[in-house]
Amino acid sequence: MTEMNRVIRGTPGFLLLPFLFIIAASGCGESASSGATGESDNTGGAGSGAGGASTGSTSAGTGGATTGSTSAVTGGAATGSTTAGAGGGATGGTGSGSSGAGTGGAPSASPTFHIFMLMGQSNMAGVADKQDSDKNSDERLKVLGGCNQPAGQWNLANPPLSDCPGEKGWNLSTSVDPGIWFGKTLLGKLPEGDTIGLVGTAESGESINTFISGGSHHQMILNKIAKAKTAENARFAGIIFHQGESDSGQSTWPGKVVQLYNEVKEAWGADYDVPFILGELPAGGCCSGHNNLVHQAADMLPEGYWITQQGTNVMDQYHFDHASVVLMGTRYGEKMIEALGW
C-alpha cells in the first residue's frame, strides 16, 4: 500500500473531499503532447496543444483560445481573461497585448483624409446646370473652398467644386462638375472612419501651359496643395484630369501632362505614385481626335489611366450635358476605386 493510500484510508470522508478536489483540479490544465486524443486536441481535453483550445484550463497553446482562463498565449484570445498575448484580445479582461490589442487583431490605424485633385478646363469645372440630384449631404465628402463657399477651408462638398473666377462667359456658379459624382461614387467604398477631400483647380478655356510651372494658374495649384497638406491625417490619394480642348492635337501635350503630374506630386512631397486618371473628350464635340493623345499620356504616367466618353452627349461642341457629367464623374470614381484597390 502506498503512502497516499494510507492517508486516504485513514482519513474521514468529509475531510477527503477538498483534498481530492485539489488533486483533480491540478490535472485539468496540464498540457499534453500535440495530437493526443482527449488531452491535446480541441475536443474535451484537459489541455491544448498547438492550435487547440482548453475550456476551463489555465493555459492555451500557440494559436489556442482559453475560456475563463487567466492567460492566452501568442495568437490566442481569452474570453473573460485577465491577459492576452501578442495577437490576442481579452474580452471582459483587465489586460491586453501591445497598444491595447495583439498584433493580429489590432484596431484600424488613425482615420485617413484621402485628398484628390480635380484638374483641367471647363469639362472638369462643369457647364451643365446642376440639379437637385447633384446635392451632397454626406459630411464625409469635403471640398477645399469651392465656388460660393468660404475659401481656404474644408466645406461640405457641393457643386461647383472649383473656384468661380475665370468663367469665360459661362455661368459656372450654377453648374455641376464631374468631381461631385466622382466623390459620391468613392463614398460607396470609402474605408470606415475615413473622409474624402476634393481640391478643385479647374479653369475653363485654359491650355495645359497655364497649369504647369510658369503658367498663370500654377501658383493657385501650389497654394491649394499647401493648404490641403495641413489637414489632419491628410494623404494625397490621386488626380482626375479632364483637359485638352484648348490643346487639341498638339503632340507635346502628353509630355506636359507628365510634367504636371510630377510637379503636383513634388508639391505634395509624395514619395509614392498616385493614380492619374484622364477623361476622353466628347466624341460629338470639337476635339475627339485628341483622344489618342489622352491614351498616350496615360501610358506615359507611372500610374496612368483613362476613362471612355462612350455613351455621352454634348450640349454644344465642347461640353457634356448633365447626364454625361454624371456618367463621367461616376466612371472617374469607379476607375479610382479600382486603382486604389478599395
CSV table of C-alpha atoms in Angstrom, one decimal:
chain,number,residue,atom,x,y,z
A,1,MET,CA,0.0,0.0,0.0
A,2,THR,CA,1.4,3.4,-1.0
A,3,GLU,CA,1.7,6.3,1.3
A,4,MET,CA,-1.2,8.0,-0.5
A,5,ASN,CA,-3.4,5.0,0.1
A,6,ARG,CA,-2.6,5.0,3.8
A,7,VAL,CA,-3.6,8.7,4.0
A,8,ILE,CA,-6.9,8.1,2.2
A,9,ARG,CA,-7.8,5.0,4.1
A,10,GLY,CA,-7.1,6.7,7.4
A,11,THR,CA,-8.9,10.0,6.8
A,12,PRO,CA,-12.6,10.6,7.4
A,13,GLY,CA,-14.6,11.1,4.1
A,14,PHE,CA,-15.7,14.6,4.7
A,15,LEU,CA,-12.1,15.7,5.1
A,16,LEU,CA,-11.1,13.9,1.9
A,17,LEU,CA,-13.4,15.9,-0.4
A,18,PRO,CA,-11.3,19.1,-0.6
A,19,PHE,CA,-8.1,17.1,-0.9
A,20,LEU,CA,-9.5,15.1,-3.8
A,21,PHE,CA,-10.8,18.2,-5.5
A,22,ILE,CA,-7.3,19.8,-5.3
A,23,ILE,CA,-5.8,16.7,-6.9
A,24,ALA,CA,-8.4,16.7,-9.7
A,25,ALA,CA,-8.1,20.4,-10.4
A,26,SER,CA,-4.3,20.2,-10.6
A,27,GLY,CA,-4.6,17.8,-13.6
A,28,CYS,CA,-7.1,19.7,-15.6
A,29,GLY,CA,-4.9,22.4,-17.0
A,30,GLU,CA,-1.9,20.2,-17.8
A,31,SER,CA,-0.6,20.4,-21.4
A,32,ALA,CA,-0.1,17.3,-23.3
A,33,SER,CA,1.8,16.3,-26.4
A,34,SER,CA,0.3,17.5,-29.6
A,35,GLY,CA,-2.2,15.1,-31.2
A,36,ALA,CA,-3.2,13.1,-28.1
A,37,THR,CA,-6.9,12.5,-28.4
A,38,GLY,CA,-8.9,13.8,-25.4
A,39,GLU,CA,-5.8,15.6,-24.0
A,40,SER,CA,-4.2,17.8,-26.6
A,41,ASP,CA,-6.9,18.1,-29.3
A,42,ASN,CA,-9.6,20.6,-29.3
A,43,THR,CA,-12.4,18.4,-28.0
A,44,GLY,CA,-12.9,17.9,-24.3
A,45,GLY,CA,-9.3,17.7,-23.5
A,46,ALA,CA,-7.7,18.8,-20.3
A,47,GLY,CA,-5.1,20.9,-22.1
A,48,SER,CA,-4.5,22.2,-25.6
A,49,GLY,CA,-1.7,21.5,-28.0
A,50,ALA,CA,-0.7,23.7,-30.9
A,51,GLY,CA,-3.8,25.2,-32.3
A,52,GLY,CA,-6.0,23.6,-29.6
A,53,ALA,CA,-8.4,25.2,-27.1
A,54,SER,CA,-8.9,24.4,-23.5
A,55,THR,CA,-12.1,25.1,-21.6
A,56,GLY,CA,-11.5,26.0,-18.0
A,57,SER,CA,-7.8,25.4,-18.2
A,58,THR,CA,-5.0,27.7,-17.0
A,59,SER,CA,-3.1,27.9,-20.3
A,60,ALA,CA,-3.7,27.7,-24.0
A,61,GLY,CA,-1.2,26.5,-26.6
A,62,THR,CA,0.0,28.6,-29.5
A,63,GLY,CA,-3.0,29.8,-31.5
A,64,GLY,CA,-5.4,28.5,-28.9
A,65,ALA,CA,-8.1,30.3,-27.0
A,66,THR,CA,-8.9,30.0,-23.3
A,67,THR,CA,-12.4,30.4,-22.0
A,68,GLY,CA,-12.4,31.6,-18.4
A,69,SER,CA,-8.7,31.3,-18.1
A,70,THR,CA,-6.0,33.6,-16.8
A,71,SER,CA,-3.8,33.9,-19.8
A,72,ALA,CA,-3.7,33.4,-23.6
A,73,VAL,CA,-0.5,32.6,-25.5
A,74,THR,CA,0.6,34.1,-28.8
A,75,GLY,CA,-2.3,34.3,-31.3
A,76,GLY,CA,-5.0,33.3,-28.8
A,77,ALA,CA,-7.9,35.2,-27.5
A,78,ALA,CA,-9.1,34.9,-23.9
A,79,THR,CA,-12.8,35.4,-23.1
A,80,GLY,CA,-13.2,36.7,-19.5
A,81,SER,CA,-9.4,36.5,-19.1
A,82,THR,CA,-7.0,38.9,-17.5
A,83,THR,CA,-4.2,38.8,-20.0
A,84,ALA,CA,-3.9,38.5,-23.8
A,85,GLY,CA,-0.7,37.6,-25.5
A,86,ALA,CA,0.6,39.1,-28.8
A,87,GLY,CA,-2.2,38.7,-31.3
A,88,GLY,CA,-4.8,38.0,-28.7
A,89,GLY,CA,-7.6,40.2,-27.4
A,90,ALA,CA,-9.1,40.0,-24.0
A,91,THR,CA,-12.9,40.2,-23.8
A,92,GLY,CA,-14.0,41.4,-20.4
A,93,GLY,CA,-10.5,41.1,-19.1
A,94,THR,CA,-8.2,43.6,-17.5
A,95,GLY,CA,-5.2,43.3,-19.7
A,96,SER,CA,-4.4,43.3,-23.4
A,97,GLY,CA,-1.5,42.9,-25.7
A,98,SER,CA,0.6,45.7,-27.2
A,99,SER,CA,-1.1,49.1,-27.6
A,100,GLY,CA,-4.4,47.7,-26.3
A,101,ALA,CA,-4.6,44.7,-28.7
A,102,GLY,CA,-2.5,42.0,-30.1
A,103,THR,CA,-0.7,42.3,-33.4
A,104,GLY,CA,-3.1,40.0,-35.2
A,105,GLY,CA,-6.3,41.9,-34.2
A,106,ALA,CA,-5.1,45.5,-33.8
A,107,PRO,CA,-7.7,48.2,-34.3
A,108,SER,CA,-7.5,50.2,-37.6
A,109,ALA,CA,-5.0,53.0,-37.9
A,110,SER,CA,-5.9,56.6,-37.5
A,111,PRO,CA,-8.7,57.6,-39.9
A,112,THR,CA,-7.3,58.9,-43.2
A,113,PHE,CA,-8.3,62.0,-45.0
A,114,HIS,CA,-7.9,60.9,-48.7
A,115,ILE,CA,-7.4,64.1,-50.8
A,116,PHE,CA,-7.9,64.1,-54.6
A,117,MET,CA,-7.1,66.8,-57.1
A,118,LEU,CA,-9.7,67.8,-59.7
A,119,MET,CA,-7.8,69.3,-62.6
A,120,GLY,CA,-8.5,70.5,-66.2
A,121,GLN,CA,-10.6,73.0,-68.0
A,122,SER,CA,-14.4,73.6,-68.5
A,123,ASN,CA,-15.5,69.9,-68.6
A,124,MET,CA,-13.9,69.5,-65.2
A,125,ALA,CA,-15.2,72.8,-63.9
A,126,GLY,CA,-18.6,71.9,-65.2
A,127,VAL,CA,-21.0,73.8,-67.5
A,128,ALA,CA,-24.3,71.9,-67.4
A,129,ASP,CA,-26.8,73.3,-64.9
A,130,LYS,CA,-26.8,71.5,-61.6
A,131,GLN,CA,-29.9,69.7,-60.4
A,132,ASP,CA,-31.3,68.6,-57.0
A,133,SER,CA,-29.8,65.1,-57.6
A,134,ASP,CA,-26.3,66.6,-57.6
A,135,LYS,CA,-26.6,67.8,-54.0
A,136,ASN,CA,-24.4,66.1,-51.3
A,137,SER,CA,-25.3,66.0,-47.6
A,138,ASP,CA,-22.7,63.4,-46.6
A,139,GLU,CA,-20.2,65.0,-44.2
A,140,ARG,CA,-17.5,62.5,-45.2
A,141,LEU,CA,-17.2,64.3,-48.5
A,142,LYS,CA,-15.5,67.7,-48.3
A,143,VAL,CA,-14.2,70.3,-50.7
A,144,LEU,CA,-11.4,72.9,-50.1
A,145,GLY,CA,-13.0,76.2,-50.8
A,146,GLY,CA,-15.2,75.8,-53.8
A,147,CYS,CA,-17.5,78.2,-55.7
A,148,ASN,CA,-20.0,80.0,-53.5
A,149,GLN,CA,-18.3,78.7,-50.3
A,150,PRO,CA,-15.7,80.1,-47.9
A,151,ALA,CA,-12.2,80.0,-49.4
A,152,GLY,CA,-9.3,78.2,-47.7
A,153,GLN,CA,-11.3,75.9,-45.5
A,154,TRP,CA,-12.9,72.5,-45.8
A,155,ASN,CA,-16.6,72.7,-46.6
A,156,LEU,CA,-19.3,70.2,-47.3
A,157,ALA,CA,-18.8,69.3,-50.9
A,158,ASN,CA,-21.4,70.6,-53.3
A,159,PRO,CA,-21.0,71.7,-56.9
A,160,PRO,CA,-19.3,73.5,-58.4
A,161,LEU,CA,-16.1,72.4,-56.7
A,162,SER,CA,-13.6,74.7,-58.4
A,163,ASP,CA,-13.4,78.5,-57.9
A,164,CYS,CA,-15.9,80.7,-59.7
A,165,PRO,CA,-13.5,83.2,-61.3
A,166,GLY,CA,-12.4,82.7,-64.9
A,167,GLU,CA,-15.8,81.6,-66.1
A,168,LYS,CA,-15.1,82.7,-69.7
A,169,GLY,CA,-18.7,83.6,-70.4
A,170,TRP,CA,-20.3,80.5,-68.8
A,171,ASN,CA,-22.3,80.8,-65.6
A,172,LEU,CA,-20.3,78.2,-63.8
A,173,SER,CA,-21.5,79.3,-60.4
A,174,THR,CA,-24.7,77.3,-61.0
A,175,SER,CA,-23.1,74.3,-62.8
A,176,VAL,CA,-22.4,70.7,-61.9
A,177,ASP,CA,-19.0,69.2,-62.4
A,178,PRO,CA,-17.9,65.5,-62.6
A,179,GLY,CA,-16.0,65.9,-59.4
A,180,ILE,CA,-19.1,65.7,-57.2
A,181,TRP,CA,-20.2,62.4,-58.8
A,182,PHE,CA,-16.6,61.2,-58.5
A,183,GLY,CA,-16.8,61.9,-54.8
A,184,LYS,CA,-20.2,60.3,-54.4
A,185,THR,CA,-19.0,57.2,-56.1
A,186,LEU,CA,-16.0,56.9,-53.8
A,187,LEU,CA,-18.2,57.1,-50.7
A,188,GLY,CA,-19.6,53.7,-51.6
A,189,LYS,CA,-16.2,52.1,-51.0
A,190,LEU,CA,-14.7,54.5,-48.5
A,191,PRO,CA,-13.0,52.7,-45.6
A,192,GLU,CA,-14.9,53.0,-42.4
A,193,GLY,CA,-13.9,56.1,-40.4
A,194,ASP,CA,-12.2,57.8,-43.3
A,195,THR,CA,-13.0,61.1,-45.1
A,196,ILE,CA,-12.6,62.4,-48.7
A,197,GLY,CA,-11.3,65.8,-49.6
A,198,LEU,CA,-11.7,67.3,-53.1
A,199,VAL,CA,-9.4,70.1,-54.3
A,200,GLY,CA,-10.8,71.7,-57.4
A,201,THR,CA,-8.3,73.6,-59.6
A,202,ALA,CA,-10.1,73.5,-62.9
A,203,GLU,CA,-10.2,76.7,-65.1
A,204,SER,CA,-12.4,76.8,-68.2
A,205,GLY,CA,-10.9,77.6,-71.6
A,206,GLU,CA,-7.3,77.2,-70.5
A,207,SER,CA,-4.3,75.5,-72.1
A,208,ILE,CA,-2.3,73.0,-70.1
A,209,ASN,CA,0.5,75.5,-70.3
A,210,THR,CA,-1.3,77.7,-67.7
A,211,PHE,CA,-1.2,74.8,-65.1
A,212,ILE,CA,2.5,73.8,-65.3
A,213,SER,CA,5.4,75.8,-63.9
A,214,GLY,CA,5.5,79.3,-65.4
A,215,GLY,CA,1.8,79.3,-66.2
A,216,SER,CA,-0.8,81.7,-64.9
A,217,HIS,CA,-2.6,79.2,-62.7
A,218,HIS,CA,0.3,77.2,-61.4
A,219,GLN,CA,0.7,79.2,-58.2
A,220,MET,CA,-3.0,78.8,-57.5
A,221,ILE,CA,-2.5,75.0,-57.6
A,222,LEU,CA,0.5,75.2,-55.3
A,223,ASN,CA,-1.4,77.4,-52.9
A,224,LYS,CA,-4.2,74.9,-52.7
A,225,ILE,CA,-1.9,72.0,-52.2
A,226,ALA,CA,-0.1,73.8,-49.4
A,227,LYS,CA,-3.4,74.4,-47.6
A,228,ALA,CA,-4.6,70.8,-48.2
A,229,LYS,CA,-1.4,69.4,-46.8
A,230,THR,CA,-2.1,70.9,-43.4
A,231,ALA,CA,-5.3,68.9,-42.8
A,232,GLU,CA,-5.2,66.3,-40.1
A,233,ASN,CA,-4.4,62.8,-41.3
A,234,ALA,CA,-4.2,64.1,-44.9
A,235,ARG,CA,-2.9,61.8,-47.6
A,236,PHE,CA,-2.6,62.7,-51.3
A,237,ALA,CA,-4.6,59.9,-53.0
A,238,GLY,CA,-5.0,60.7,-56.7
A,239,ILE,CA,-5.8,63.1,-59.6
A,240,ILE,CA,-8.6,63.2,-62.1
A,241,PHE,CA,-7.9,65.3,-65.2
A,242,HIS,CA,-10.2,66.5,-68.0
A,243,GLN,CA,-8.5,68.9,-70.4
A,244,GLY,CA,-7.3,69.2,-74.0
A,245,GLU,CA,-9.9,71.2,-75.9
A,246,SER,CA,-7.5,74.2,-75.8
A,247,ASP,CA,-4.5,72.0,-76.9
A,248,SER,CA,-6.3,69.6,-79.3
A,249,GLY,CA,-3.9,67.6,-81.4
A,250,GLN,CA,-0.7,69.1,-80.0
A,251,SER,CA,2.0,66.4,-79.9
A,252,THR,CA,3.7,68.0,-76.9
A,253,TRP,CA,0.6,67.7,-74.8
A,254,PRO,CA,1.2,64.2,-73.3
A,255,GLY,CA,4.7,65.2,-72.1
A,256,LYS,CA,3.2,68.3,-70.4
A,257,VAL,CA,0.6,66.1,-68.7
A,258,VAL,CA,3.5,64.1,-67.2
A,259,GLN,CA,5.2,67.3,-66.2
A,260,LEU,CA,2.1,68.5,-64.4
A,261,TYR,CA,1.8,65.2,-62.6
A,262,ASN,CA,5.4,65.4,-61.4
A,263,GLU,CA,5.0,69.0,-60.2
A,264,VAL,CA,1.9,68.2,-58.3
A,265,LYS,CA,3.5,65.2,-56.7
A,266,GLU,CA,6.5,67.2,-55.7
A,267,ALA,CA,4.4,70.0,-54.2
A,268,TRP,CA,2.7,67.3,-52.1
A,269,GLY,CA,6.1,65.9,-51.1
A,270,ALA,CA,4.8,62.5,-52.1
A,271,ASP,CA,7.5,59.8,-52.4
A,272,TYR,CA,4.9,57.4,-53.9
A,273,ASP,CA,2.9,57.3,-57.1
A,274,VAL,CA,-0.8,58.1,-57.2
A,275,PRO,CA,-3.4,57.3,-59.8
A,276,PHE,CA,-3.8,59.9,-62.5
A,277,ILE,CA,-7.0,59.4,-64.5
A,278,LEU,CA,-7.7,61.2,-67.7
A,279,GLY,CA,-11.0,61.5,-69.4
A,280,GLU,CA,-11.6,61.3,-73.1
A,281,LEU,CA,-13.1,64.4,-74.9
A,282,PRO,CA,-16.6,64.2,-76.2
A,283,ALA,CA,-16.9,62.3,-79.5
A,284,GLY,CA,-19.6,64.6,-80.8
A,285,GLY,CA,-17.7,67.7,-80.0
A,286,CYS,CA,-14.8,69.7,-81.4
A,287,CYS,CA,-11.9,67.7,-80.3
A,288,SER,CA,-12.4,63.9,-80.3
A,289,GLY,CA,-9.3,63.5,-82.4
A,290,HIS,CA,-7.3,64.4,-79.3
A,291,ASN,CA,-8.3,61.2,-77.5
A,292,ASN,CA,-5.3,59.3,-79.0
A,293,LEU,CA,-3.1,61.8,-77.1
A,294,VAL,CA,-5.2,61.1,-73.9
A,295,HIS,CA,-4.4,57.4,-74.2
A,296,GLN,CA,-0.7,58.2,-74.9
A,297,ALA,CA,-0.4,60.4,-71.8
A,298,ALA,CA,-1.9,57.7,-69.7
A,299,ASP,CA,0.6,55.2,-71.0
A,300,MET,CA,3.5,57.6,-70.1
A,301,LEU,CA,2.5,58.0,-66.5
A,302,PRO,CA,3.7,55.6,-63.8
A,303,GLU,CA,0.1,55.0,-62.7
A,304,GLY,CA,-1.9,56.4,-65.5
A,305,TYR,CA,-5.5,55.5,-66.5
A,306,TRP,CA,-8.2,56.9,-68.8
A,307,ILE,CA,-11.9,56.6,-69.0
A,308,THR,CA,-14.1,56.4,-72.1
A,309,GLN,CA,-16.6,59.1,-73.2
A,310,GLN,CA,-18.6,56.4,-74.9
A,311,GLY,CA,-22.4,56.9,-74.3
A,312,THR,CA,-22.1,60.6,-73.6
A,313,ASN,CA,-23.7,63.6,-75.3
A,314,VAL,CA,-22.7,67.3,-75.7
A,315,MET,CA,-24.8,70.4,-75.1
A,316,ASP,CA,-22.7,72.3,-77.6
A,317,GLN,CA,-19.5,71.5,-79.5
A,318,TYR,CA,-17.4,71.4,-76.3
A,319,HIS,CA,-19.3,70.4,-73.2
A,320,PHE,CA,-21.0,67.4,-71.7
A,321,ASP,CA,-24.7,67.6,-70.9
A,322,HIS,CA,-25.9,66.9,-67.4
A,323,ALA,CA,-26.4,63.2,-67.8
A,324,SER,CA,-23.0,62.9,-69.3
A,325,VAL,CA,-21.4,64.8,-66.5
A,326,VAL,CA,-22.9,62.3,-64.0
A,327,LEU,CA,-21.7,59.4,-66.2
A,328,MET,CA,-18.2,60.7,-66.5
A,329,GLY,CA,-17.9,61.5,-62.8
A,330,THR,CA,-19.1,58.0,-61.9
A,331,ARG,CA,-16.6,56.5,-64.3
A,332,TYR,CA,-13.8,58.5,-62.7
A,333,GLY,CA,-14.9,57.2,-59.3
A,334,GLU,CA,-15.1,53.6,-60.4
A,335,LYS,CA,-11.7,53.7,-62.0
A,336,MET,CA,-10.2,55.4,-58.9
A,337,ILE,CA,-11.7,52.7,-56.7
A,338,GLU,CA,-10.1,50.0,-59.0
A,339,ALA,CA,-6.7,51.8,-58.9
A,340,LEU,CA,-6.7,52.2,-55.1
A,341,GLY,CA,-7.9,48.7,-54.5
A,342,TRP,CA,-10.8,49.8,-52.3
